[in-house]
Amino acid sequence: MLKLGIIGNNLTYLQFERTLKPLQLISLTEIKKAFPTFDSKRLVEWQKKGYIIKLINKWYLFSDVEVSEETIFRISNNLLRPSYVSLESALSYYNIIPEAVYTHQSVSTRKTTRYSTPIGEFQYRTIPQSCYFGYTILRNEGFPILIAEFEKALLDYFYLNANLNTKEDLESVRFNTVEVQGKLNWEKFAQYAEIFNSPVLKKRINIFRKFILNAHPK
């Protein structure tokens, strides 16, 4: 059995991988916890050999991990905490907008931030602490992933996009109106909107409601 904390500079990559590979995504904090005398220079060496990928300072991914949508979401959750996947990334996941999302979008109570990594761009937009709710936890290979509920993803999107004020603005987004009509819980949507306490947001979602209902009149 591998004895942690006593290997220091003699740690081999095989020992490192055997201990930490199950995590797939690792932070320097987790590395130091497993190997307290770990020499960080080994990470540079293993990057050059293609064993691991440095995402941002202090965060690494094993290079042979499949970068699926769920992996991207988990990375998004971890590069900046607290955060959850929302906005275009969540709306694409729910099949509400058609375009592929090239910048992975999340919301956080911390300041707006963007990270450029070898596997893509990660952007975090700021919402008030009072609006940090309405997310659910998915499980992927045992790992938790925080993503906005459908209704909350829409509200975050309308709250943070000041250019969605007319029918024409909404048409330019190319919402999948059939999916919206079939999935959206209007009662929950309205209840969540009240928590934002934003008259401007209320106006935008009223326009959105009319837009959806007119697209599929009963």
Tab-separated table of C-alpha atoms in Angstrom:
chain	number	residue	atom	x	y	z
A	1	MET	CA	0.000	0.000	0.000
A	2	LEU	CA	1.280	3.477	-0.911
A	3	LYS	CA	2.376	5.436	2.157
A	4	LEU	CA	1.340	9.023	1.676
A	5	GLY	CA	3.364	11.976	2.864
A	6	ILE	CA	6.814	10.396	2.932
A	7	ILE	CA	7.700	10.150	-0.739
A	8	GLY	CA	8.720	13.749	-1.457
A	9	ASN	CA	10.929	14.198	-4.506
A	10	ASN	CA	11.069	10.427	-5.030
A	11	LEU	CA	7.390	10.249	-5.914
A	12	THR	CA	6.901	8.568	-9.294
A	13	TYR	CA	4.144	9.484	-11.707
A	14	LEU	CA	2.711	5.980	-11.384
A	15	GLN	CA	2.306	6.461	-7.624
A	16	PHE	CA	0.844	9.913	-8.172
A	17	GLU	CA	-1.604	8.612	-10.777
A	18	ARG	CA	-2.624	5.590	-8.709
A	19	THR	CA	-3.601	7.823	-5.809
A	20	LEU	CA	-5.220	10.787	-7.568
A	21	LYS	CA	-6.448	9.532	-10.964
A	22	PRO	CA	-9.875	8.564	-9.550
A	23	LEU	CA	-10.508	12.298	-8.984
A	24	GLN	CA	-9.772	13.107	-12.663
A	25	LEU	CA	-9.722	16.844	-11.845
A	26	ILE	CA	-7.216	17.758	-9.151
A	27	SER	CA	-6.149	20.858	-7.283
A	28	LEU	CA	-2.786	21.610	-5.756
A	29	THR	CA	-4.541	21.520	-2.378
A	30	GLU	CA	-5.622	17.908	-2.966
A	31	ILE	CA	-2.141	16.981	-4.168
A	32	LYS	CA	-0.527	18.458	-1.046
A	33	LYS	CA	-3.092	16.706	1.127
A	34	ALA	CA	-2.164	13.342	-0.397
A	35	PHE	CA	1.558	14.085	-0.548
A	36	PRO	CA	2.516	16.775	2.007
A	37	THR	CA	6.157	16.900	0.868
A	38	PHE	CA	5.253	17.032	-2.838
A	39	ASP	CA	7.574	19.091	-5.043
A	40	SER	CA	5.426	21.222	-7.364
A	41	LYS	CA	8.161	21.155	-9.992
A	42	ARG	CA	7.053	17.620	-10.809
A	43	LEU	CA	3.827	19.056	-12.197
A	44	VAL	CA	5.779	21.046	-14.790
A	45	GLU	CA	7.687	17.904	-15.736
A	46	TRP	CA	4.501	15.855	-16.097
A	47	GLN	CA	2.840	18.586	-18.137
A	48	LYS	CA	5.746	18.512	-20.591
A	49	LYS	CA	5.392	14.748	-20.864
A	50	GLY	CA	1.670	15.111	-21.583
A	51	TYR	CA	0.485	13.278	-18.486
A	52	ILE	CA	-1.524	16.170	-17.051
A	53	ILE	CA	-3.026	19.435	-18.318
A	54	LYS	CA	-2.775	22.671	-16.368
A	55	LEU	CA	-6.147	24.415	-16.558
A	56	ILE	CA	-5.399	27.471	-14.441
A	57	ASN	CA	-3.084	28.108	-11.529
A	58	LYS	CA	-3.413	25.253	-9.020
A	59	TRP	CA	-5.915	23.203	-11.066
A	60	TYR	CA	-4.998	20.202	-13.246
A	61	LEU	CA	-6.720	17.544	-15.321
A	62	PHE	CA	-5.342	14.129	-16.198
A	63	SER	CA	-4.750	14.335	-19.941
A	64	ASP	CA	-6.491	11.065	-20.822
A	65	VAL	CA	-9.769	12.039	-19.161
A	66	GLU	CA	-12.603	12.274	-21.695
A	67	VAL	CA	-13.700	15.898	-21.800
A	68	SER	CA	-17.448	15.383	-21.996
A	69	GLU	CA	-20.109	18.017	-21.375
A	70	GLU	CA	-20.435	16.738	-17.809
A	71	THR	CA	-16.668	17.010	-17.292
A	72	ILE	CA	-16.788	20.611	-18.525
A	73	PHE	CA	-19.593	21.352	-16.073
A	74	ARG	CA	-17.644	19.861	-13.191
A	75	ILE	CA	-14.586	21.888	-14.123
A	76	SER	CA	-16.758	25.017	-14.277
A	77	ASN	CA	-18.000	24.357	-10.751
A	78	ASN	CA	-14.483	24.021	-9.395
A	79	LEU	CA	-12.399	26.710	-11.071
A	80	LEU	CA	-14.388	29.349	-9.210
A	81	ARG	CA	-16.368	28.611	-6.065
A	82	PRO	CA	-19.170	29.109	-5.317
A	83	SER	CA	-20.653	28.817	-8.798
A	84	TYR	CA	-23.137	26.790	-10.797
A	85	VAL	CA	-23.587	26.275	-14.540
A	86	SER	CA	-26.229	28.589	-15.975
A	87	LEU	CA	-27.014	31.045	-18.793
A	88	GLU	CA	-26.236	29.824	-22.339
A	89	SER	CA	-24.495	26.663	-21.121
A	90	ALA	CA	-27.527	25.510	-19.150
A	91	LEU	CA	-29.997	26.609	-21.834
A	92	SER	CA	-28.052	24.627	-24.425
A	93	TYR	CA	-28.032	21.616	-22.085
A	94	TYR	CA	-31.841	21.888	-21.818
A	95	ASN	CA	-32.107	22.192	-25.637
A	96	ILE	CA	-33.575	25.692	-25.405
A	97	ILE	CA	-31.089	27.491	-27.619
A	98	PRO	CA	-29.698	25.903	-30.798
A	99	GLU	CA	-26.138	27.190	-30.955
A	100	ALA	CA	-23.150	25.371	-29.559
A	101	VAL	CA	-21.772	27.242	-26.571
A	102	TYR	CA	-18.095	28.040	-27.036
A	103	THR	CA	-17.647	29.910	-23.757
A	104	HIS	CA	-18.768	27.861	-20.775
A	105	GLN	CA	-21.078	30.060	-18.720
A	106	SER	CA	-21.705	29.986	-14.981
A	107	VAL	CA	-22.926	32.405	-12.331
A	108	SER	CA	-21.318	33.197	-9.006
A	109	THR	CA	-21.619	35.621	-6.125
A	110	ARG	CA	-17.996	36.549	-6.719
A	111	LYS	CA	-16.802	39.155	-9.217
A	112	THR	CA	-17.172	38.551	-12.937
A	113	THR	CA	-14.242	36.441	-14.091
A	114	ARG	CA	-13.035	34.690	-17.235
A	115	TYR	CA	-10.488	31.880	-17.457
A	116	SER	CA	-8.777	30.766	-20.651
A	117	THR	CA	-7.747	27.110	-20.461
A	118	PRO	CA	-6.468	24.478	-22.921
A	119	ILE	CA	-9.966	22.985	-23.053
A	120	GLY	CA	-11.952	26.204	-23.469
A	121	GLU	CA	-13.079	29.520	-22.038
A	122	PHE	CA	-14.892	29.651	-18.706
A	123	GLN	CA	-16.849	32.779	-17.794
A	124	TYR	CA	-18.485	33.558	-14.453
A	125	ARG	CA	-20.995	36.385	-14.181
A	126	THR	CA	-22.031	37.939	-10.908
A	127	ILE	CA	-25.438	37.633	-9.290
A	128	PRO	CA	-26.425	38.902	-5.832
A	129	GLN	CA	-26.176	36.528	-2.889
A	130	SER	CA	-29.973	36.632	-2.596
A	131	CYS	CA	-30.256	35.253	-6.133
A	132	TYR	CA	-27.846	32.365	-5.617
A	133	PHE	CA	-30.464	29.594	-5.566
A	134	GLY	CA	-32.444	27.425	-7.941
A	135	TYR	CA	-29.755	24.955	-8.946
A	136	THR	CA	-29.841	21.200	-8.921
A	137	ILE	CA	-27.126	18.592	-8.417
A	138	LEU	CA	-26.439	16.100	-11.188
A	139	ARG	CA	-24.174	13.094	-10.722
A	140	ASN	CA	-21.540	12.038	-13.215
A	141	GLU	CA	-19.351	9.067	-12.310
A	142	GLY	CA	-20.109	9.838	-8.680
A	143	PHE	CA	-19.062	13.490	-8.914
A	144	PRO	CA	-21.587	16.249	-8.122
A	145	ILE	CA	-22.339	18.878	-10.768
A	146	LEU	CA	-24.237	22.047	-9.921
A	147	ILE	CA	-26.432	23.370	-12.730
A	148	ALA	CA	-29.309	25.829	-12.759
A	149	GLU	CA	-32.812	24.449	-12.919
A	150	PHE	CA	-34.444	25.244	-16.235
A	151	GLU	CA	-36.496	28.126	-14.825
A	152	LYS	CA	-33.522	29.614	-12.989
A	153	ALA	CA	-31.256	29.393	-16.052
A	154	LEU	CA	-33.781	31.484	-17.966
A	155	LEU	CA	-34.085	34.024	-15.167
A	156	ASP	CA	-30.305	34.335	-14.798
A	157	TYR	CA	-30.133	34.859	-18.551
A	158	PHE	CA	-32.768	37.592	-18.602
A	159	TYR	CA	-31.364	39.248	-15.478
A	160	LEU	CA	-27.840	39.508	-16.909
A	161	ASN	CA	-28.713	40.422	-20.506
A	162	ALA	CA	-29.976	43.971	-20.771
A	163	ASN	CA	-30.662	43.696	-24.513
A	164	LEU	CA	-33.693	41.397	-24.282
A	165	ASN	CA	-36.550	43.889	-24.175
A	166	THR	CA	-38.595	43.313	-27.325
A	167	LYS	CA	-40.106	40.524	-29.365
A	168	GLU	CA	-37.416	41.101	-31.980
A	169	ASP	CA	-34.712	40.720	-29.341
A	170	LEU	CA	-36.179	37.372	-28.314
A	171	GLU	CA	-36.482	36.198	-31.914
A	172	SER	CA	-32.766	36.878	-32.403
A	173	VAL	CA	-31.938	34.385	-29.635
A	174	ARG	CA	-33.825	31.658	-31.539
A	175	PHE	CA	-35.392	30.052	-28.490
A	176	ASN	CA	-36.788	26.563	-29.038
A	177	THR	CA	-40.314	27.687	-28.211
A	178	VAL	CA	-41.742	24.161	-28.366
A	179	GLU	CA	-39.268	22.984	-25.726
A	180	VAL	CA	-39.925	26.051	-23.572
A	181	GLN	CA	-43.673	25.525	-23.699
A	182	GLY	CA	-43.281	21.852	-22.839
A	183	LYS	CA	-40.749	22.195	-20.025
A	184	LEU	CA	-41.256	25.552	-18.334
A	185	ASN	CA	-43.082	25.568	-15.006
A	186	TRP	CA	-44.626	29.025	-15.199
A	187	GLU	CA	-45.619	29.037	-11.521
A	188	LYS	CA	-42.068	28.278	-10.381
A	189	PHE	CA	-40.751	30.758	-12.945
A	190	ALA	CA	-42.894	33.530	-11.433
A	191	GLN	CA	-42.019	32.579	-7.843
A	192	TYR	CA	-38.300	32.601	-8.589
A	193	ALA	CA	-38.630	35.938	-10.402
A	194	GLU	CA	-40.110	37.526	-7.271
A	195	ILE	CA	-36.951	36.710	-5.326
A	196	PHE	CA	-34.867	38.805	-7.738
A	197	ASN	CA	-36.951	41.841	-6.751
A	198	SER	CA	-36.188	43.502	-10.080
A	199	PRO	CA	-38.876	45.510	-11.959
A	200	VAL	CA	-36.747	45.404	-15.113
A	201	LEU	CA	-36.542	41.615	-14.946
A	202	LYS	CA	-40.313	41.374	-14.469
A	203	LYS	CA	-40.845	43.423	-17.630
A	204	ARG	CA	-38.511	41.175	-19.601
A	205	ILE	CA	-40.156	37.944	-18.483
A	206	ASN	CA	-43.632	39.347	-19.187
A	207	ILE	CA	-42.485	40.036	-22.736
A	208	PHE	CA	-41.022	36.531	-22.858
A	209	ARG	CA	-44.267	34.968	-21.603
A	210	LYS	CA	-46.311	36.734	-24.298
A	211	PHE	CA	-43.722	35.744	-26.885
A	212	ILE	CA	-43.951	32.035	-25.957
A	213	LEU	CA	-47.735	31.964	-25.617
A	214	ASN	CA	-48.223	33.738	-28.946
A	215	ALA	CA	-45.880	31.237	-30.587
A	216	HIS	CA	-48.132	28.397	-29.386
A	217	PRO	CA	-51.642	29.756	-28.811
A	218	LYS	CA	-54.147	27.350	-27.330
